[in-house]
GROMACS .gro file of C-alpha atoms in nm:
model
  382
    1MET     CA    1  10.234  10.487  13.081
    2ASN     CA    2  10.573  10.369  12.987
    3LYS     CA    3  10.536  10.126  12.709
    4GLN     CA    4  10.592   9.804  12.891
    5ASN     CA    5  10.291   9.865  13.068
    6LYS     CA    6  10.092   9.945  12.744
    7PHE     CA    7  10.167   9.667  12.648
    8SER     CA    8  10.079   9.445  12.954
    9THR     CA    9   9.735   9.665  12.928
   10PHE     CA   10   9.700   9.563  12.602
   11ALA     CA   11   9.712   9.153  12.660
   12VAL     CA   12   9.488   9.192  12.891
   13ILE     CA   13   9.204   9.327  12.751
   14VAL     CA   14   9.250   9.181  12.486
   15ALA     CA   15   9.414   8.761  12.599
   16VAL     CA   16   9.087   8.617  12.528
   17THR     CA   17   9.123   8.627  12.153
   18LEU     CA   18   9.527   8.765  12.097
   19ALA     CA   19   9.771   8.589  12.357
   20LEU     CA   20   9.967   8.864  12.371
   21SER     CA   21  10.151   8.769  12.617
   22SER     CA   22  10.295   8.477  12.448
   23CYS     CA   23   8.513  10.647  10.114
   24THR     CA   24   8.352  10.770   9.937
   25LYS     CA   25   8.589  10.753   9.501
   26ASN     CA   26   8.420  10.612   9.264
   27GLU     CA   27   8.729  10.418   9.072
   28ASP     CA   28   8.718  10.029   9.125
   29LEU     CA   29   9.009   9.802   9.294
   30THR     CA   30   9.124   9.670   8.978
   31THR     CA   31   9.137   9.957   8.705
   32ASN     CA   32   9.289  10.294   8.811
   33SER     CA   33   9.473  10.355   8.572
   34SER     CA   34   9.696  10.569   8.871
   35TYR     CA   35   9.876  10.228   8.934
   36ALA     CA   36   9.927  10.041   8.610
   37ASP     CA   37  10.282   9.947   8.632
   38ARG     CA   38  10.136   9.806   8.964
   39SER     CA   39  10.045   9.348   8.915
   40ALA     CA   40   9.719   9.280   8.784
   41ASP     CA   41   9.388   9.183   8.946
   42VAL     CA   42   9.151   8.850   8.814
   43THR     CA   43   8.830   9.095   8.645
   44ALA     CA   44   8.549   8.795   8.755
   45GLN     CA   45   8.577   8.600   9.027
   46GLN     CA   46   8.558   8.283   9.014
   47GLU     CA   47   8.534   7.994   9.242
   48GLY     CA   48   8.784   7.914   9.533
   49TYR     CA   49   8.838   7.880   9.871
   50MET     CA   50   8.985   7.999  10.217
   51TYR     CA   51   9.053   7.813  10.494
   52THR     CA   52   9.137   7.853  10.867
   53MET     CA   53   9.213   7.646  11.132
   54SER     CA   54   9.080   7.517  11.477
   55ASN     CA   55   9.390   7.567  11.727
   56GLU     CA   56   9.184   7.302  11.948
   57PRO     CA   57   9.477   7.029  12.068
   58THR     CA   58   9.397   6.824  11.799
   59ASN     CA   59   9.470   7.035  11.506
   60LYS     CA   60   9.276   7.089  11.267
   61ILE     CA   61   9.186   7.328  10.926
   62LEU     CA   62   8.832   7.399  10.908
   63ILE     CA   63   8.807   7.461  10.451
   64TYR     CA   64   8.563   7.698  10.264
   65LYS     CA   65   8.463   7.662   9.916
   66GLN     CA   66   8.401   8.047   9.739
   67LEU     CA   67   8.119   8.012   9.538
   68SER     CA   68   8.067   8.263   9.268
   69ASP     CA   69   7.838   8.542   9.463
   70GLY     CA   70   8.099   8.587   9.729
   71THR     CA   71   7.978   8.276   9.988
   72LEU     CA   72   8.150   8.063  10.186
   73SER     CA   73   8.031   7.670  10.184
   74SER     CA   74   8.176   7.455  10.416
   75MET     CA   75   8.385   7.111  10.254
   76GLY     CA   76   8.436   7.020  10.600
   77SER     CA   77   8.768   6.933  10.740
   78MET     CA   78   9.125   6.836  10.731
   79VAL     CA   79   9.339   6.726  11.121
   80THR     CA   80   9.709   6.883  11.102
   81GLY     CA   81   9.906   6.561  11.208
   82GLY     CA   82   9.954   6.785  11.492
   83MET     CA   83   9.797   7.058  11.808
   84GLY     CA   84   9.720   7.358  11.814
   85SER     CA   85   9.764   7.617  12.131
   86GLY     CA   86   9.345   7.532  12.263
   87THR     CA   87   9.452   7.970  12.357
   88GLY     CA   88   9.479   8.281  12.150
   89LEU     CA   89   9.771   8.304  11.944
   90GLY     CA   90   9.831   8.674  11.840
   91THR     CA   91  10.009   8.696  11.510
   92GLN     CA   92   9.902   8.688  11.162
   93GLY     CA   93  10.048   8.420  10.907
   94ALA     CA   94   9.944   8.125  11.102
   95VAL     CA   95   9.839   7.946  10.796
   96ILE     CA   96   9.987   8.004  10.491
   97LEU     CA   97   9.973   7.946  10.087
   98ASP     CA   98  10.237   7.904   9.827
   99ASP     CA   99  10.215   8.071   9.523
  100ASN     CA  100  10.033   7.828   9.369
  101HIS     CA  101   9.805   7.645   9.569
  102GLN     CA  102   9.920   7.326   9.600
  103TRP     CA  103  10.047   7.349   9.939
  104LEU     CA  104   9.927   7.501  10.282
  105TYR     CA  105  10.096   7.521  10.630
  106ALA     CA  106  10.039   7.575  10.960
  107VAL     CA  107  10.165   7.627  11.258
  108ASN     CA  108  10.102   7.385  11.569
  109ALA     CA  109  10.151   7.631  11.860
  110GLY     CA  110  10.093   7.293  12.092
  111ASP     CA  111  10.325   7.096  12.021
  112ASN     CA  112  10.621   7.295  11.822
  113THR     CA  113  10.606   7.139  11.468
  114ILE     CA  114  10.461   7.244  11.114
  115SER     CA  115  10.257   7.080  10.930
  116SER     CA  116  10.298   7.033  10.568
  117LEU     CA  117   9.928   6.986  10.340
  118GLN     CA  118   9.839   6.951   9.950
  119VAL     CA  119   9.549   7.164   9.802
  120HIS     CA  120   9.389   6.920   9.567
  121ALA     CA  121   9.145   7.138   9.184
  122ASP     CA  122   8.846   7.014   9.426
  123GLY     CA  123   8.982   7.233   9.731
  124SER     CA  124   9.063   6.902   9.912
  125LEU     CA  125   9.356   6.886  10.172
  126SER     CA  126   9.552   6.540  10.193
  127SER     CA  127   9.984   6.441  10.282
  128ALA     CA  128   9.973   6.588  10.624
  129LYS     CA  129  10.329   6.644  10.742
  130THR     CA  130  10.470   6.728  11.068
  131VAL     CA  131  10.835   6.903  11.104
  132ASN     CA  132  10.965   7.018  11.460
  133SER     CA  133  10.966   7.423  11.440
  134GLU     CA  134  11.346   7.476  11.568
  135GLY     CA  135  11.219   7.683  11.846
  136PHE     CA  136  10.896   7.678  12.096
  137LEU     CA  137  10.537   7.829  12.039
  138PRO     CA  138  10.562   7.843  11.590
  139VAL     CA  139  10.350   8.149  11.552
  140SER     CA  140  10.381   8.267  11.134
  141LEU     CA  141  10.480   8.128  10.849
  142THR     CA  142  10.622   8.291  10.504
  143VAL     CA  143  10.680   8.098  10.171
  144HIS     CA  144  10.920   8.181   9.870
  145GLY     CA  145  10.917   7.948   9.586
  146ASN     CA  146  11.150   7.654   9.808
  147TRP     CA  147  11.187   7.812  10.102
  148LEU     CA  148  10.935   7.857  10.413
  149TYR     CA  149  11.021   8.035  10.715
  150ALA     CA  150  10.896   8.045  11.070
  151VAL     CA  151  10.925   8.301  11.362
  152ASN     CA  152  10.879   8.125  11.704
  153GLY     CA  153  10.737   8.324  11.951
  154GLY     CA  154  10.820   8.149  12.303
  155THR     CA  155  11.182   8.162  12.152
  156SER     CA  156  11.185   8.461  11.974
  157THR     CA  157  11.381   8.299  11.668
  158ILE     CA  158  11.326   8.218  11.355
  159ALA     CA  159  11.386   7.962  11.095
  160GLY     CA  160  11.426   7.832  10.778
  161PHE     CA  161  11.326   7.509  10.569
  162MET     CA  162  11.336   7.356  10.247
  163ILE     CA  163  11.039   7.249  10.109
  164GLY     CA  164  11.047   6.864   9.915
  165THR     CA  165  10.869   6.827   9.540
  166ASP     CA  166  10.628   6.656   9.814
  167GLY     CA  167  10.601   6.920  10.032
  168SER     CA  168  10.765   6.742  10.294
  169LEU     CA  169  11.034   6.987  10.522
  170THR     CA  170  11.378   6.992  10.616
  171TYR     CA  171  11.589   7.218  10.842
  172ILE     CA  172  11.798   7.496  10.629
  173HIS     CA  173  12.123   7.484  10.838
  174GLY     CA  174  12.191   7.825  11.040
  175SER     CA  175  11.881   8.000  10.937
  176ASN     CA  176  11.810   7.937  11.361
  177LEU     CA  177  11.879   8.296  11.480
  178SER     CA  178  11.766   8.552  11.677
  179LEU     CA  179  11.461   8.799  11.671
  180SER     CA  180  11.616   9.152  11.894
  181ALA     CA  181  11.545   9.066  12.228
  182PRO     CA  182  11.424   8.735  12.426
  183ASN     CA  183  11.032   8.789  12.527
  184ALA     CA  184  11.013   9.034  12.126
  185GLU     CA  185  10.665   8.816  12.113
  186PRO     CA  186  10.648   8.878  11.652
  187GLY     CA  187  10.341   9.013  11.561
  188GLU     CA  188  10.426   8.855  11.159
  189ILE     CA  189  10.712   8.684  10.943
  190LYS     CA  190  10.730   8.748  10.632
  191PHE     CA  191  10.923   8.749  10.250
  192SER     CA  192  10.996   9.026  10.059
  193PRO     CA  193  10.767   9.053   9.732
  194ASP     CA  194  11.115   8.898   9.557
  195GLY     CA  195  11.280   8.659   9.812
  196LYS     CA  196  11.564   8.846   9.936
  197VAL     CA  197  11.479   8.947  10.260
  198VAL     CA  198  11.238   8.851  10.546
  199TYR     CA  199  11.128   9.055  10.763
  200VAL     CA  200  10.948   9.010  11.148
  201THR     CA  201  10.743   9.279  11.326
  202GLU     CA  202  10.812   9.312  11.675
  203LYS     CA  203  10.489   9.393  11.928
  204ALA     CA  204  10.753   9.396  12.263
  205THR     CA  205  11.019   9.565  12.170
  206ASN     CA  206  10.927   9.807  11.856
  207THR     CA  207  11.099   9.650  11.612
  208ILE     CA  208  11.105   9.577  11.293
  209THR     CA  209  11.434   9.254  11.216
  210SER     CA  210  11.567   9.192  10.835
  211TYR     CA  211  11.704   8.926  10.787
  212ILE     CA  212  11.904   8.886  10.416
  213ILE     CA  213  11.875   8.534  10.256
  214ASP     CA  214  12.128   8.430  10.068
  215ASP     CA  215  12.112   8.178   9.750
  216HIS     CA  216  12.070   7.867  10.000
  217GLY     CA  217  11.829   8.012  10.137
  218VAL     CA  218  11.989   8.066  10.459
  219ALA     CA  219  11.909   8.413  10.657
  220GLY     CA  220  12.198   8.601  10.734
  221HIS     CA  221  12.268   8.767  11.080
  222PRO     CA  222  11.965   9.035  11.166
  223LYS     CA  223  11.888   9.404  11.091
  224PHE     CA  224  11.648   9.562  11.352
  225THR     CA  225  11.524   9.849  11.313
  226PRO     CA  226  11.300  10.093  11.598
  227SER     CA  227  10.888  10.071  11.399
  228THR     CA  228  10.867  10.484  11.426
  229GLY     CA  229  10.469  10.299  11.595
  230ASP     CA  230  10.383  10.197  11.820
  231THR     CA  231  10.286   9.793  11.878
  232PRO     CA  232  10.389   9.696  11.496
  233PHE     CA  233  10.194   9.405  11.460
  234GLY     CA  234  10.107   9.256  11.068
  235PHE     CA  235  10.182   9.409  10.793
  236ASP     CA  236  10.123   9.326  10.392
  237PHE     CA  237  10.355   9.480  10.036
  238SER     CA  238  10.242   9.668   9.781
  239GLY     CA  239  10.497   9.665   9.540
  240GLU     CA  240  10.826   9.597   9.534
  241ASN     CA  241  10.869   9.848   9.743
  242TYR     CA  242  10.669   9.947  10.036
  243MET     CA  243  10.521   9.753  10.356
  244ILE     CA  244  10.246   9.875  10.502
  245VAL     CA  245  10.279   9.758  10.927
  246SER     CA  246   9.996   9.795  11.181
  247ASP     CA  247   9.977   9.956  11.538
  248ALA     CA  248   9.830   9.874  11.782
  249PHE     CA  249   9.975  10.098  11.992
  250GLY     CA  250   9.948   9.845  12.328
  251GLY     CA  251   9.559   9.809  12.223
  252ALA     CA  252   9.483  10.169  12.389
  253ASP     CA  253   9.168  10.368  12.297
  254ASN     CA  254   9.128  10.448  12.011
  255GLN     CA  255   9.471  10.473  11.926
  256GLY     CA  256   9.571  10.293  11.673
  257ALA     CA  257   9.716  10.384  11.350
  258ALA     CA  258   9.941  10.233  11.078
  259THR     CA  259  10.255  10.313  10.891
  260SER     CA  260  10.452  10.330  10.622
  261TYR     CA  261  10.764  10.199  10.509
  262ALA     CA  262  10.958  10.200  10.212
  263ILE     CA  263  11.151   9.826  10.173
  264ASP     CA  264  11.523   9.713  10.001
  265ASN     CA  265  11.738   9.434   9.896
  266SER     CA  266  12.005   9.503  10.209
  267GLY     CA  267  11.689   9.502  10.395
  268THR     CA  268  11.646   9.884  10.492
  269VAL     CA  269  11.336   9.981  10.599
  270SER     CA  270  11.282  10.329  10.589
  271THR     CA  271  10.929  10.553  10.723
  272ILE     CA  272  10.758  10.762  10.539
  273ASN     CA  273  10.445  10.865  10.681
  274GLY     CA  274  10.275  10.710  10.982
  275PRO     CA  275  10.215  10.637  11.211
  276LEU     CA  276   9.839  10.768  11.046
  277LYS     CA  277   9.582  10.715  11.306
  278ASN     CA  278   9.248  10.581  11.264
  279GLY     CA  279   9.095  10.642  11.546
  280GLN     CA  280   9.036  10.242  11.628
  281THR     CA  281   9.077  10.046  11.898
  282ALA     CA  282   9.423   9.772  11.848
  283PRO     CA  283   9.428   9.686  11.486
  284CYS     CA  284   9.645   9.416  11.430
  285TRP     CA  285   9.572   9.227  11.097
  286VAL     CA  286   9.694   9.407  10.768
  287VAL     CA  287   9.553   9.301  10.396
  288ILE     CA  288   9.645   9.453  10.068
  289THR     CA  289   9.519   9.425   9.739
  290ARG     CA  290   9.682   9.345   9.458
  291ASN     CA  291   9.672   9.584   9.257
  292GLY     CA  292   9.865   9.755   9.626
  293GLN     CA  293   9.592   9.996   9.648
  294TYR     CA  294   9.455   9.983   9.999
  295ALA     CA  295   9.450   9.844  10.264
  296PHE     CA  296   9.276   9.678  10.575
  297THR     CA  297   9.347   9.598  10.865
  298SER     CA  298   9.089   9.439  11.146
  299ASN     CA  299   9.054   9.625  11.455
  300THR     CA  300   9.037   9.408  11.768
  301ASN     CA  301   8.931   9.576  11.982
  302ASN     CA  302   8.687   9.771  11.873
  303ASN     CA  303   8.495   9.534  11.627
  304THR     CA  304   8.613   9.715  11.253
  305ILE     CA  305   8.743   9.713  10.962
  306SER     CA  306   8.949  10.009  10.859
  307VAL     CA  307   9.096  10.115  10.510
  308TYR     CA  308   9.366  10.284  10.367
  309GLU     CA  309   9.493  10.406  10.046
  310VAL     CA  310   9.827  10.386   9.911
  311MET     CA  311   9.973  10.587   9.687
  312PRO     CA  312  10.175  10.506   9.440
  313ASP     CA  313  10.504  10.650   9.581
  314GLY     CA  314  10.410  10.494   9.926
  315THR     CA  315  10.254  10.715  10.177
  316ILE     CA  316   9.916  10.639  10.287
  317ARG     CA  317   9.625  10.843  10.355
  318ARG     CA  318   9.283  10.744  10.521
  319GLN     CA  319   9.023  10.630  10.350
  320ALA     CA  320   8.760  10.496  10.551
  321PRO     CA  321   8.805  10.447  10.930
  322ARG     CA  322   8.529  10.168  11.021
  323ALA     CA  323   8.468  10.089  10.586
  324ALA     CA  324   8.258   9.789  10.840
  325THR     CA  325   8.201   9.661  11.134
  326THR     CA  326   8.215   9.353  11.260
  327ASP     CA  327   8.112   9.040  11.516
  328ASP     CA  328   8.299   9.051  11.809
  329ALA     CA  329   8.747   9.079  11.725
  330PRO     CA  330   8.765   9.054  11.466
  331ILE     CA  331   9.124   8.908  11.352
  332ASP     CA  332   9.281   8.728  11.059
  333ILE     CA  333   9.159   8.916  10.698
  334CYS     CA  334   9.199   8.803  10.380
  335LEU     CA  335   9.031   8.874  10.044
  336SER     CA  336   8.952   8.684   9.717
  337SER     CA  337   9.131   8.668   9.359
  338ASN     CA  338   9.023   8.969   9.221
  339ASN     CA  339   9.009   9.207   9.561
  340HIS     CA  340   8.572   9.176   9.531
  341TYR     CA  341   8.526   8.984   9.891
  342LEU     CA  342   8.707   9.019  10.215
  343TYR     CA  343   8.645   8.814  10.496
  344VAL     CA  344   8.793   8.817  10.877
  345VAL     CA  345   8.794   8.564  11.150
  346ASN     CA  346   8.532   8.671  11.429
  347GLN     CA  347   8.731   8.524  11.780
  348ILE     CA  348   8.473   8.560  11.974
  349GLY     CA  349   8.288   8.600  11.787
  350HIS     CA  350   8.295   8.256  11.690
  351THR     CA  351   8.130   8.367  11.276
  352ILE     CA  352   8.370   8.484  10.946
  353GLY     CA  353   8.281   8.769  10.868
  354GLU     CA  354   8.195   8.766  10.425
  355TYR     CA  355   8.227   9.120  10.288
  356LYS     CA  356   8.173   9.249   9.910
  357VAL     CA  357   8.468   9.546   9.887
  358ALA     CA  358   8.278   9.844   9.782
  359ALA     CA  359   8.334  10.146   9.537
  360GLY     CA  360   8.701  10.331   9.799
  361GLY     CA  361   8.726  10.041   9.950
  362ARG     CA  362   8.424  10.030  10.141
  363LEU     CA  363   8.222   9.701  10.349
  364ASN     CA  364   7.907   9.569  10.222
  365LEU     CA  365   7.811   9.235  10.480
  366ILE     CA  366   7.609   8.984  10.209
  367ALA     CA  367   7.698   8.680  10.498
  368LYS     CA  368   7.880   8.477  10.771
  369ILE     CA  369   7.970   8.149  10.844
  370SER     CA  370   7.816   8.046  11.262
  371GLY     CA  371   7.993   7.925  11.493
  372ILE     CA  372   8.359   7.802  11.511
  373PRO     CA  373   8.565   7.744  11.754
  374ASP     CA  374   8.692   7.925  12.008
  375PHE     CA  375   9.038   7.971  11.885
  376THR     CA  376   9.018   7.927  11.595
  377THR     CA  377   9.313   8.181  11.374
  378GLY     CA  378   9.521   8.207  11.059
  379LEU     CA  379   9.294   8.277  10.728
  380ALA     CA  380   9.455   8.167  10.368
  381GLY     CA  381   9.268   8.144  10.030
  382PHE     CA  382   9.226   8.172   9.666
   0.00000   0.00000   0.00000
């Protein structure tokens, strides 16, 4: 079966959730000496907040307080001022927070806008502002400093915005650039940790596209790198130099994988190892612990979460292919600020699963939120 047919099969299998056509080691996650040069983690869990998006015609952000035991408590919702698509987006990064947790940004795929909402000390939101996404069907966002970039799935383009002190977004002229093909099906857009490069995974073309960002926030000409794995989807960074990408392999049964790449300030993407298969189906969303040691993937088509260990040289190895089972169709995942808890949106199951992260990255279910809207998507927290 050729790549296009495999991808079409994937879309049929998980269209309702993804809308793709549009261990055993005893080390603590925060204190492994092999990772002493990586970012330090918080060692005691404090109350925080989690946010996801209803993606309904009247789009709204669902707000949850994260208690000290890792469980979530609903705080209600806040409208974005835009329209959701009423269907799955099939992307990572639909809802994001800035580094200081002062502003939350969300896509409104139903009316081609992006919303910015102020985050208050008690976790509540206000001051929703919207701006045109400079394309059709915005599906993923990324922020670094005073710049925000969006990728538009319908037009296969990116666009950059300057962030004002009031959270407003102003289009950066010259930043509206194309992906590698008209129907690239972007999986995620994300700044490199230092903010010098923007990366986009392209599911339909098996490409990782990179753009160097200049001192004015303008993206340069794209560099296209063929992905090593098939159907590159979500990704996250381990330290400054490594990027771990999930490989959905067109949704083929038990063929899911992840690949590790080295990155640099020129936008070059070089394979380290992989695709390393996990025996699961359709790994799509990825999150990495703050010390860069463990990468979790949600496996949408067989309702599991896998864990990979990321070695100090960027090499990945299988840690726990089935670290946890989930409700139906796990998509977006997010870690608490100290890596002790992991949360996952189960789109068909209409739940948010809440897990305690144990030694070696294994996950123990502690609670769940039920009754979330049909096409809830995106997950961000602190």
